[in-house]
Amino acid sequence: MKKLKMGMIGGGLGAFIGDAHRRASRICNDFELVGGVFSSDFDKSKQFAQIEGIDASRCYKDVDELIQSELARPLEERMMVISIVTPNALHFPTAKKLLESGFHLICEKPMTLNVDEAEELEALVVKNKLTFALAHTYTGYPMIRQMKDLISQGVLGVIQRVDAQYYQGWINSIIHGTESRITGVWRLDPKQAGISSCMGDIGVHAFNLIEYTTGLEVKEVLSDLNLVKEGVQLDLDGTVLLRLSKNLKGVIRASQVCAGEENNLTIAVFGSKASLKWSQENPNFLFLLSDTEPTKIYKPAHGYNEQLAEAGHTMPAGHPEGIYEALANIYKGVAKSVRGEQFNPAEFPTVHEGVRGMRFIHSVVKSNEEGNRWMQI
Amino acid sequence: MKKLKMGMIGGGLGAFIGDAHRRASRICNDFELVGGVFSSDFDKSKQFAQIEGIDASRCYKDVDELIQSELARPLEERMMVISIVTPNALHFPTAKKLLESGFHLICEKPMTLNVDEAEELEALVVKNKLTFALAHTYTGYPMIRQMKDLISQGVLGVIQRVDAQYYQGWINSIIHGTESRITGVWRLDPKQAGISSCMGDIGVHAFNLIEYTTGLEVKEVLSDLNLVKEGVQLDLDGTVLLRLSKNLKGVIRASQVCAGEENNLTIAVFGSKASLKWSQENPNFLFLLSDTEPTKIYKPAHGYNEQLAEAGHTMPAGHPEGIYEALANIYKGVAKSVRGEQFNPAEFPTVHEGVRGMRFIHSVVKSNEEGNRWMQI
Amino acid sequence: MKKLKMGMIGGGLGAFIGDAHRRASRICNDFELVGGVFSSDFDKSKQFAQIEGIDASRCYKDVDELIQSELARPLEERMMVISIVTPNALHFPTAKKLLESGFHLICEKPMTLNVDEAEELEALVVKNKLTFALAHTYTGYPMIRQMKDLISQGVLGVIQRVDAQYYQGWINSIIHGTESRITGVWRLDPKQAGISSCMGDIGVHAFNLIEYTTGLEVKEVLSDLNLVKEGVQLDLDGTVLLRLSKNLKGVIRASQVCAGEENNLTIAVFGSKASLKWSQENPNFLFLLSDTEPTKIYKPAHGYNEQLAEAGHTMPAGHPEGIYEALANIYKGVAKSVRGEQFNPAEFPTVHEGVRGMRFIHSVVKSNEEGNRWMQI
Amino acid sequence: MKKLKMGMIGGGLGAFIGDAHRRASRICNDFELVGGVFSSDFDKSKQFAQIEGIDASRCYKDVDELIQSELARPLEERMMVISIVTPNALHFPTAKKLLESGFHLICEKPMTLNVDEAEELEALVVKNKLTFALAHTYTGYPMIRQMKDLISQGVLGVIQRVDAQYYQGWINSIIHGTESRITGVWRLDPKQAGISSCMGDIGVHAFNLIEYTTGLEVKEVLSDLNLVKEGVQLDLDGTVLLRLSKNLKGVIRASQVCAGEENNLTIAVFGSKASLKWSQENPNFLFLLSDTEPTKIYKPAHGYNEQLAEAGHTMPAGHPEGIYEALANIYKGVAKSVRGEQFNPAEFPTVHEGVRGMRFIHSVVKSNEEGNRWMQI
């Protein structure tokens, strides 16, 4: 299958989220990164392109230049999809220009700084019939997709309560550090982050998971947000009451100041017949609770799952997808060794471990054959 | 950083483990697959090369042709590393030829069919000063690396017991199915799989983890293997007593007939002062037990970890590495949409979800500003 | 130590909570049940007294008779403590009379039907200098007591968020059954249960745990309750926003319609330095989270715990207190056997299992002595 | 139901296991402790009897006196059941005398010091038609009983492997302390403990659980025991290979030197169709694994359980049996308060907590009634 040519706006040297998007694009193996505007600083952008092995002629000064140059290329060489991984405030102007020029987009969230901008982008996408994907990454987990399917089949009966939580603790180190650090962090600056920190950054993921898995719309909210500390200008913590219909209520709890919490996103949907619970830190376990049956644990790579879930998992049962990264770590060590770089011998198993293993298997089989005797290895 | 040119032997159409190696090589981003011998059937091999977008001229008929052609190329264009992902019986002859010709190798396990072959490869690697990595993938997990480091620092005191388990259940479906299926599965055929099924395929991983994490050598084994059912020729289950030194004993338990077990690999190392326990199905949790302190849970992406562990994890704390695959699933959906293929709307969040999210954030902030009132969304 | 003479109001034949109080009084071994008013139906009350082996002369017709008769006895023979385990509506009148007559009380919750009654009881207790215990049973768990102590020592830094949950599902079977069953259940009848079902029955436990563990007072609440279904008169589900101080907010979530949830009471207290989390269904595990240290798991029966927690656990580490009930099940089987009643042979291990065990130990030691050979058992 | 009169041999002041037996006998409420020989030191025995409120005339000097005196009493007053909780070496002579005199027994384990003694007791029990219960407490857990029933129904198909583990760490503190402490601990002294420490004390529990749950007999063993340290005379650690039939093998692993392990007893029985796993530290969770269905979690107090399991649990679902001890802790605090002893205010909830709770419920209901407004509490 021919790979789709992809561009990227933002995501240059040291950018965590840009790197994540590139890895994801390589894992699914449908894209080829051919160029972009990797930084607002053109020199840095070019430096990144060189390191990444990207053709210098497609490392552009700005989005306008990218659009002009790419549109000048024949269709089969042109970037088809562009990934936007800039700071929040640039999402809207960048996306708008690119949509107007006919590019498909993958955009980090929050999509824009306010509702008006968001609606403007939606109108453009519809009008130009383009693909636009927002990086609500958690909807890519196989067991979230299984959850959606089980609910749509009516397994839960009437839904009676929804409860989603997103707890992190990392902002503690900032607000309980020095004053200068508070103002230095862009997420706490309304100009760069928009009107909300905690709800805008993570609460919205919980919201999205509720609507994604249940297929229902939240109608009304009542919120109680907390700045937590003097001098902080945006919410770092909050609880949001939800009303989905008269008899269906729920709650979103989100916080960036829960010390020791890492990325504790959970969702529970409670029905009259059964309930479903999922937690991001153990994403391969989906729990189905019922008043009359033993609790069931769904896991990926089983025939009992729906097609949507199964298509999103490529390992056999019991292998977390993170095993690819484990194998990638081995490959990384090999690369260092082949390149003559310094590496830790613990980075990959060598032929010596291979010999040890073969001796183990040999001795084990011989011990058994000889009536369960001790064998040297 | 310039990517290393990589070849592959085996791993063509429908090969699970070849695909895993390719994904891993793309994740770490240090390799570029340029050619190989993807199948013993040359037509299938060429078909695979075309699908994968690999230059037809580097899709070779056999290993001999690959060696001849690649050695004829200038050094900077030549394959540097070759990944061997063939059935077990071909590992040795393939690896031997490639090592003799100076190629660095990444090889699936078991490395060979017997100890003599293994020792011959080891000698070749040493003599030719080549990099040889065996795919003991589990040693790539960050928390296994952290375990190794904690033990080497002496955190456990004197090691008093080691216990590793590798339980799977998938062979049940074969041996309790029809007779023809038993003979049809290559892992149960001594000619293709070697002298052992359970110990050769999975027990050896448990063995490797013990030697990797403790830095100790197993000296002697006493085994009790089980064919489980009439007509089976290789062990499908077994227990192996270990002797590492007079006062240090341990056990490996492995089975392929534990119904419902998926890939339940665990390792526990018990010391006089403290103990460490790890389980592959929740690979981001490493437990340190002590008689005098609360149990501690180590997780990746924290300053308290050693460098080797930290280097093997690229996500912030609380994000399982499998989140890359979640994001890759989103990218996959985008690719289908852009290519005009059929896809499920649940495969990626669109601009509409973006609008919903912005409305949510807006309403939440407004509800709070107006004294915790209900707001429509 | 001389046992305290105890009376009981309510809790007769088939009463679950009365039985629980009696078991608890026998476990701690400081009380002796000598009489009471076990039912509003005097015949049933007498029947219960006989079965329980209680002196018929102290099985009273009503509370007034109990008071009169007991006060007529010499002090050392008189009931000192009375346990009130009647339906909710009788708590107040019963407690009032008994307090006025100078009895110490243990009372089931909710203490009364409304705040005025509650305050009247409080005034009486203070005036008469009596002991009054309310059955907030969860505060008796060792790890809840450890949580309280750790917080009072300042381990968490500044508390920034509290979150307690109490989810059950058992009312689903009632409200989704027939209409007649809805009206037949006293908890759904405002006259018997008071103004609230979910919050009055279980939400208040979550509230109590927050105030107990943090030592703080909740100042204000904002609630959103849900009747869930047409025809129900009391809340079966709800969320309560909490304000403990300007910068300390929290939430209580409680429900009786979360299908499949059993008794899922959890509490989490998040601080600037660390956080504590506990869950009732695994009550021996208390988790301390921090941004800079591995998560720690506190368990009972360790020197690292505070005195209050340790005094509440009588088993060695790793033995859940429920092991007493396991042993009690063995004793129960013995009683059946000795009495010549029918019993299942699986109810207790006999001398035969003893012989088997001795043979096992003998063979195991001999196998080892003889160089790890197989031994018959 | 009339209580059975019970005597006790051993278990006096400070004895942990005697106290556990007494608690268990009070929980099940079928026994009344009327006398015994609580210590080999008669003065200490009398002291204990006084504290426990036991009639001095039934606190005997030795077992012979007990037998003579009790047999002289009329049948309905006589001790029917005697609980033996002495050090191991006294189990046999004590039990023998009592069985010869016609008493029913409950005996701590190991039943005797060797096989011959055990068989002699078995013969006596059979001959005299007496009830003899051995304290294999773990068989009293409801989920172990459920496991037995599920297996006997054939839910697992053909059993293919059994694996039981019993890991503790407490002996580390002894063997890594001073020499004098090693000899001071009776469990490490062959004269008092018999031929085995680890296998005799805990390995035998694992063995018993295997035979109890599967209903099968272990035919042969091959063991590898470890003294762990110079100067130790009994096994502190070991692995035992099991043969139940030609195609059914298994393993018991037990250790007293696994630092940080508390009482980690687990059992797993693997079948051709499904498998069952249970762990003592979370005794209310029984896992049923299958290759084709989601893993199921069985818990006590559900209609889906067998009668034997249900009869062994007296709390509603989700309440661990340890909740009785939580309630007993509340009662304990009340006793201290009533007796005028010093106590910690955190030991029981008072009327004040009752008032707080009523205010909470009141405010919560009012906030909801008034359109989700903040209410003071």
Short mmCIF file of N, CA, C and O in Angstrom, two decimals, chain A residues 1-2 21 26-27 30 51 83 119 122 131 134 140 145 211-212 218-219 221 223 225 262 280-282 299 302 318 329 331-332 337 339 346-347 349 352 356 359 364 367-368 372 375 377, chain B residues 1-2 21 26-27 30 51 83 119 122 131 133-134 140 145 211-212 218-219 221 223 225 262 280-282 299 302 318 329 331-332 337 339 346-347 349 352 356 359 364 367-368 372 375 377:
data_model
loop_
_atom_site.label_atom_id
_atom_site.label_comp_id
_atom_site.label_asym_id
_atom_site.label_seq_id
_atom_site.Cartn_x
_atom_site.Cartn_y
_atom_site.Cartn_z
N MET A 1 0.86 -1.20 0.00
CA MET A 1 0.00 0.00 0.00
C MET A 1 0.90 1.24 0.00
O MET A 1 1.77 1.38 0.86
N LYS A 2 0.63 2.14 -0.92
CA LYS A 2 1.43 3.36 -1.00
C LYS A 2 1.20 4.21 0.25
O LYS A 2 0.07 4.40 0.68
N HIS A 21 3.25 11.82 17.62
CA HIS A 21 2.51 11.72 16.36
C HIS A 21 3.35 11.03 15.28
O HIS A 21 2.83 10.23 14.50
N ARG A 26 4.33 6.06 12.09
CA ARG A 26 5.21 4.98 11.63
C ARG A 26 4.67 3.60 12.06
O ARG A 26 4.82 2.62 11.34
N ILE A 27 4.06 3.55 13.23
CA ILE A 27 3.53 2.27 13.70
C ILE A 27 2.44 1.77 12.75
O ILE A 27 2.45 0.63 12.32
N ASP A 30 1.07 3.85 7.45
CA ASP A 30 0.32 4.37 6.31
C ASP A 30 0.78 5.76 5.88
O ASP A 30 0.21 6.34 4.97
N ILE A 51 18.19 16.29 10.91
CA ILE A 51 18.32 15.16 11.82
C ILE A 51 17.34 14.05 11.44
O ILE A 51 17.67 12.87 11.48
N SER A 83 -0.25 17.27 9.94
CA SER A 83 -0.43 17.08 11.37
C SER A 83 -0.07 18.38 12.09
O SER A 83 1.04 18.88 11.95
N GLU A 119 -16.39 26.25 15.62
CA GLU A 119 -17.50 26.11 14.68
C GLU A 119 -17.09 26.54 13.27
O GLU A 119 -17.55 25.98 12.28
N GLU A 122 -15.34 23.64 11.76
CA GLU A 122 -16.30 22.58 11.41
C GLU A 122 -16.98 22.90 10.07
O GLU A 122 -17.12 22.03 9.20
N THR A 131 -10.98 15.42 5.45
CA THR A 131 -10.82 14.62 6.66
C THR A 131 -10.15 15.47 7.72
O THR A 131 -9.13 16.12 7.46
N LEU A 134 -9.15 14.86 15.25
CA LEU A 134 -8.69 15.50 16.48
C LEU A 134 -8.04 14.42 17.35
O LEU A 134 -8.56 13.32 17.45
N GLY A 140 -8.61 5.54 20.70
CA GLY A 140 -7.93 4.54 19.90
C GLY A 140 -7.65 3.25 20.66
O GLY A 140 -7.23 2.26 20.07
N ARG A 145 -13.01 0.93 22.46
CA ARG A 145 -13.85 0.63 21.29
C ARG A 145 -14.80 -0.54 21.59
O ARG A 145 -15.96 -0.54 21.17
N GLU A 211 -19.09 10.81 25.66
CA GLU A 211 -19.91 10.88 24.45
C GLU A 211 -19.54 9.78 23.44
O GLU A 211 -20.39 9.23 22.76
N TYR A 212 -18.24 9.45 23.40
CA TYR A 212 -17.78 8.42 22.46
C TYR A 212 -18.35 7.05 22.82
O TYR A 212 -18.89 6.34 21.98
N VAL A 218 -24.13 15.12 26.14
CA VAL A 218 -24.30 15.86 27.39
C VAL A 218 -25.09 17.13 27.05
O VAL A 218 -24.73 17.85 26.12
N LYS A 219 -26.19 17.37 27.82
CA LYS A 219 -27.05 18.52 27.52
C LYS A 219 -26.67 19.76 28.32
O LYS A 219 -26.73 20.88 27.83
N VAL A 221 -24.30 21.38 31.89
CA VAL A 221 -23.27 21.17 32.91
C VAL A 221 -23.44 22.17 34.05
O VAL A 221 -23.96 23.26 33.86
N SER A 223 -20.65 23.45 36.97
CA SER A 223 -19.26 23.18 37.34
C SER A 223 -18.85 23.89 38.61
O SER A 223 -19.42 24.91 39.00
N LEU A 225 -15.08 24.92 39.82
CA LEU A 225 -13.65 24.86 39.49
C LEU A 225 -12.83 25.46 40.62
O LEU A 225 -13.31 26.25 41.41
N GLU A 262 -0.74 10.06 38.15
CA GLU A 262 0.03 10.23 36.93
C GLU A 262 -0.90 10.60 35.77
O GLU A 262 -0.92 11.74 35.31
N GLN A 280 -7.35 3.97 32.19
CA GLN A 280 -6.29 4.17 31.19
C GLN A 280 -4.96 3.57 31.59
O GLN A 280 -4.16 3.22 30.73
N GLU A 281 -4.66 3.49 32.89
CA GLU A 281 -3.33 3.00 33.27
C GLU A 281 -3.21 1.47 33.14
O GLU A 281 -2.12 0.93 33.21
N ASN A 282 -4.31 0.79 32.98
CA ASN A 282 -4.32 -0.64 32.64
C ASN A 282 -5.28 -0.82 31.47
O ASN A 282 -6.32 -1.45 31.60
N LYS A 299 -10.47 -8.56 27.46
CA LYS A 299 -9.12 -8.17 27.08
C LYS A 299 -8.97 -8.25 25.55
O LYS A 299 -9.73 -8.95 24.89
N HIS A 302 -9.20 -11.36 21.43
CA HIS A 302 -10.06 -12.51 21.68
C HIS A 302 -11.25 -12.50 20.72
O HIS A 302 -11.76 -11.44 20.39
N GLY A 318 -2.68 -11.11 25.79
CA GLY A 318 -1.73 -11.10 26.90
C GLY A 318 -0.47 -10.31 26.64
O GLY A 318 0.34 -10.10 27.53
N ASN A 329 13.20 -1.02 21.97
CA ASN A 329 14.36 -0.73 22.81
C ASN A 329 15.53 -1.64 22.46
O ASN A 329 16.69 -1.22 22.49
N TYR A 331 16.01 -2.95 19.48
CA TYR A 331 16.49 -2.43 18.20
C TYR A 331 17.37 -1.19 18.41
O TYR A 331 18.39 -1.01 17.74
N LYS A 332 16.94 -0.33 19.30
CA LYS A 332 17.71 0.89 19.60
C LYS A 332 19.13 0.53 20.04
O LYS A 332 20.11 1.14 19.58
N SER A 337 25.06 -0.09 18.85
CA SER A 337 26.21 -0.98 18.73
C SER A 337 26.77 -0.96 17.31
O SER A 337 27.98 -0.83 17.11
N ARG A 339 26.47 1.34 15.07
CA ARG A 339 27.05 2.65 14.76
C ARG A 339 28.34 2.92 15.53
O ARG A 339 28.94 3.98 15.40
N ALA A 346 23.31 -4.13 28.79
CA ALA A 346 21.96 -4.59 29.14
C ALA A 346 20.94 -4.15 28.09
O ALA A 346 19.76 -4.45 28.21
N GLU A 347 21.37 -3.44 27.06
CA GLU A 347 20.39 -2.92 26.10
C GLU A 347 19.90 -3.93 25.10
O GLU A 347 18.84 -3.74 24.50
N PRO A 349 20.02 -8.47 24.18
CA PRO A 349 20.57 -9.80 24.43
C PRO A 349 21.45 -10.21 23.26
O PRO A 349 21.07 -10.00 22.11
N HIS A 352 25.57 -14.58 23.22
CA HIS A 352 25.91 -15.30 24.44
C HIS A 352 24.64 -15.73 25.20
O HIS A 352 24.54 -16.86 25.67
N ARG A 356 23.42 -19.53 26.17
CA ARG A 356 22.89 -19.88 27.49
C ARG A 356 21.50 -20.49 27.38
O ARG A 356 21.19 -21.49 28.02
N ARG A 359 21.60 -24.01 26.01
CA ARG A 359 22.09 -24.94 27.03
C ARG A 359 20.98 -25.24 28.04
O ARG A 359 20.84 -26.37 28.50
N VAL A 364 17.39 -29.09 30.38
CA VAL A 364 16.04 -29.32 30.89
C VAL A 364 15.45 -30.59 30.27
O VAL A 364 14.89 -31.43 30.97
N SER A 367 17.38 -33.66 31.66
CA SER A 367 17.04 -33.98 33.05
C SER A 367 15.74 -34.76 33.11
O SER A 367 15.61 -35.74 33.85
N ASN A 368 14.81 -34.34 32.31
CA ASN A 368 13.52 -35.02 32.29
C ASN A 368 13.66 -36.43 31.73
O ASN A 368 13.15 -37.39 32.29
N ASN A 372 14.34 -37.13 35.88
CA ASN A 372 14.33 -35.97 36.77
C ASN A 372 15.57 -35.91 37.65
O ASN A 372 15.50 -35.87 38.87
N MET A 375 21.08 -31.73 36.23
CA MET A 375 21.95 -31.60 35.06
C MET A 375 22.68 -30.28 35.16
O MET A 375 22.06 -29.24 35.42
N ILE A 377 24.41 -27.02 33.61
CA ILE A 377 23.96 -26.17 32.49
C ILE A 377 25.17 -25.60 31.77
O ILE A 377 26.16 -25.26 32.38
N MET B 1 19.79 11.94 12.51
CA MET B 1 20.64 10.74 12.53
C MET B 1 20.30 9.86 11.32
O MET B 1 19.13 9.54 11.09
N LYS B 2 21.32 9.49 10.58
CA LYS B 2 21.10 8.66 9.41
C LYS B 2 20.58 7.29 9.84
O LYS B 2 21.09 6.68 10.77
N HIS B 21 8.75 -7.02 14.29
CA HIS B 21 10.11 -6.49 14.16
C HIS B 21 10.13 -5.21 13.32
O HIS B 21 10.85 -4.27 13.64
N ARG B 26 10.59 0.75 13.25
CA ARG B 26 10.07 2.08 12.90
C ARG B 26 9.87 2.93 14.16
O ARG B 26 10.06 4.14 14.13
N ILE B 27 9.47 2.29 15.26
CA ILE B 27 9.25 3.05 16.49
C ILE B 27 10.55 3.70 16.95
O ILE B 27 10.60 4.88 17.25
N ASP B 30 15.60 4.14 14.02
CA ASP B 30 17.01 4.08 13.67
C ASP B 30 17.28 3.20 12.46
O ASP B 30 18.43 3.02 12.07
N ILE B 51 4.04 -4.51 -1.84
CA ILE B 51 3.08 -3.93 -0.89
C ILE B 51 3.78 -3.01 0.10
O ILE B 51 3.29 -1.95 0.46
N SER B 83 17.66 -8.79 9.95
CA SER B 83 16.75 -9.33 10.95
C SER B 83 16.28 -10.71 10.48
O SER B 83 15.70 -10.83 9.40
N GLU B 119 26.79 -22.51 19.95
CA GLU B 119 28.18 -22.19 20.26
C GLU B 119 28.96 -21.81 19.00
O GLU B 119 29.84 -20.95 19.04
N GLU B 122 28.17 -18.25 18.35
CA GLU B 122 28.85 -17.38 19.32
C GLU B 122 30.31 -17.18 18.91
O GLU B 122 30.83 -16.05 18.94
N THR B 131 27.78 -7.33 15.80
CA THR B 131 26.67 -7.18 16.73
C THR B 131 25.65 -8.27 16.44
O THR B 131 25.26 -8.46 15.29
N ALA B 133 21.99 -9.56 18.11
CA ALA B 133 20.96 -9.39 19.15
C ALA B 133 19.94 -10.50 19.02
O ALA B 133 19.45 -10.80 17.93
N LEU B 134 19.62 -11.12 20.14
CA LEU B 134 18.61 -12.15 20.18
C LEU B 134 17.32 -11.51 20.72
O LEU B 134 17.36 -10.71 21.66
N GLY B 140 13.51 -5.61 27.12
CA GLY B 140 13.37 -4.22 26.68
C GLY B 140 12.39 -3.42 27.52
O GLY B 140 12.29 -2.20 27.38
N ARG B 145 14.39 -3.42 33.31
CA ARG B 145 15.71 -2.78 33.37
C ARG B 145 15.93 -2.13 34.75
O ARG B 145 17.02 -2.17 35.31
N GLU B 211 18.51 -14.65 34.56
CA GLU B 211 19.93 -14.31 34.43
C GLU B 211 20.11 -12.82 34.14
O GLU B 211 21.06 -12.20 34.61
N TYR B 212 19.18 -12.24 33.37
CA TYR B 212 19.29 -10.81 33.04
C TYR B 212 19.13 -9.93 34.27
O TYR B 212 19.93 -9.03 34.52
N VAL B 218 22.58 -19.62 36.24
CA VAL B 218 22.02 -20.88 36.69
C VAL B 218 23.06 -21.97 36.45
O VAL B 218 23.60 -22.07 35.35
N LYS B 219 23.36 -22.77 37.51
CA LYS B 219 24.40 -23.79 37.39
C LYS B 219 23.84 -25.15 36.99
O LYS B 219 24.45 -25.88 36.23
N VAL B 221 20.09 -27.74 36.56
CA VAL B 221 18.62 -27.83 36.50
C VAL B 221 18.18 -29.26 36.76
O VAL B 221 18.92 -30.21 36.50
N SER B 223 14.48 -31.17 35.85
CA SER B 223 13.21 -30.81 35.22
C SER B 223 12.19 -31.93 35.30
O SER B 223 12.54 -33.10 35.43
N LEU B 225 8.97 -32.58 32.89
CA LEU B 225 8.19 -32.08 31.75
C LEU B 225 6.97 -32.96 31.50
O LEU B 225 6.94 -34.12 31.91
N GLU B 262 -2.99 -16.08 29.14
CA GLU B 262 -2.64 -15.49 27.86
C GLU B 262 -1.12 -15.46 27.68
O GLU B 262 -0.56 -16.22 26.91
N GLN B 280 4.41 -9.46 33.31
CA GLN B 280 4.40 -8.94 31.95
C GLN B 280 3.08 -8.33 31.53
O GLN B 280 3.05 -7.45 30.68
N GLU B 281 1.96 -8.81 32.08
CA GLU B 281 0.68 -8.28 31.60
C GLU B 281 0.35 -6.90 32.18
O GLU B 281 -0.57 -6.23 31.72
N ASN B 282 1.07 -6.48 33.16
CA ASN B 282 1.02 -5.10 33.66
C ASN B 282 2.45 -4.59 33.77
O ASN B 282 2.95 -4.31 34.86
N LYS B 299 7.21 2.85 38.80
CA LYS B 299 6.61 2.97 37.48
C LYS B 299 7.54 3.79 36.57
O LYS B 299 8.37 4.54 37.06
N HIS B 302 9.87 8.37 35.94
CA HIS B 302 10.05 9.06 37.21
C HIS B 302 11.53 9.25 37.49
O HIS B 302 12.35 8.40 37.15
N GLY B 318 2.40 7.46 33.70
CA GLY B 318 0.99 7.11 33.66
C GLY B 318 0.45 6.82 32.28
O GLY B 318 -0.68 6.40 32.13
N ASN B 329 -3.86 3.99 15.90
CA ASN B 329 -5.19 3.59 15.43
C ASN B 329 -5.96 4.78 14.87
O ASN B 329 -6.69 4.66 13.89
N TYR B 331 -4.50 7.43 13.52
CA TYR B 331 -3.84 7.70 12.24
C TYR B 331 -4.33 6.74 11.15
O TYR B 331 -4.55 7.12 10.00
N LYS B 332 -4.47 5.46 11.55
CA LYS B 332 -4.94 4.45 10.60
C LYS B 332 -6.31 4.86 10.03
O LYS B 332 -6.55 4.76 8.82
N SER B 337 -9.72 7.22 5.59
CA SER B 337 -10.61 8.30 5.16
C SER B 337 -10.01 9.06 3.98
O SER B 337 -10.68 9.31 2.98
N ARG B 339 -7.78 8.09 1.87
CA ARG B 339 -7.70 7.25 0.67
C ARG B 339 -9.06 6.93 0.09
O ARG B 339 -9.16 6.22 -0.92
N ALA B 346 -16.25 5.60 14.18
CA ALA B 346 -15.63 5.54 15.51
C ALA B 346 -14.11 5.43 15.43
O ALA B 346 -13.44 5.39 16.45
N GLU B 347 -13.55 5.40 14.22
CA GLU B 347 -12.12 5.20 14.11
C GLU B 347 -11.28 6.44 14.40
O GLU B 347 -10.11 6.34 14.68
N PRO B 349 -11.68 10.79 15.96
CA PRO B 349 -12.51 11.93 16.35
C PRO B 349 -12.40 13.01 15.29
O PRO B 349 -11.30 13.31 14.82
N HIS B 352 -16.15 17.65 14.49
CA HIS B 352 -17.38 17.74 15.27
C HIS B 352 -17.11 17.50 16.74
O HIS B 352 -17.61 18.23 17.61
N ARG B 356 -17.71 20.00 19.96
CA ARG B 356 -18.34 19.57 21.21
C ARG B 356 -17.42 19.87 22.40
O ARG B 356 -17.85 20.35 23.43
N ARG B 359 -17.30 23.53 23.24
CA ARG B 359 -18.53 23.95 23.92
C ARG B 359 -18.54 23.49 25.37
O ARG B 359 -18.99 24.20 26.26
N VAL B 364 -18.46 24.92 30.96
CA VAL B 364 -17.93 24.60 32.28
C VAL B 364 -17.36 25.85 32.94
O VAL B 364 -17.61 26.12 34.12
N SER B 367 -20.31 28.20 33.84
CA SER B 367 -21.09 27.74 34.99
C SER B 367 -20.39 28.11 36.29
O SER B 367 -21.01 28.57 37.25
N ASN B 368 -19.10 27.94 36.30
CA ASN B 368 -18.33 28.26 37.50
C ASN B 368 -18.34 29.76 37.76
O ASN B 368 -18.57 30.21 38.88
N ASN B 372 -21.84 28.53 39.91
CA ASN B 372 -22.19 27.11 39.87
C ASN B 372 -23.64 26.91 39.47
O ASN B 372 -24.43 26.31 40.19
N MET B 375 -25.62 25.17 32.90
CA MET B 375 -25.39 25.80 31.59
C MET B 375 -25.69 24.77 30.52
O MET B 375 -25.22 23.63 30.61
N ILE B 377 -25.13 23.09 26.91
CA ILE B 377 -23.87 22.80 26.21
C ILE B 377 -24.12 22.89 24.71
O ILE B 377 -25.16 22.51 24.21
#
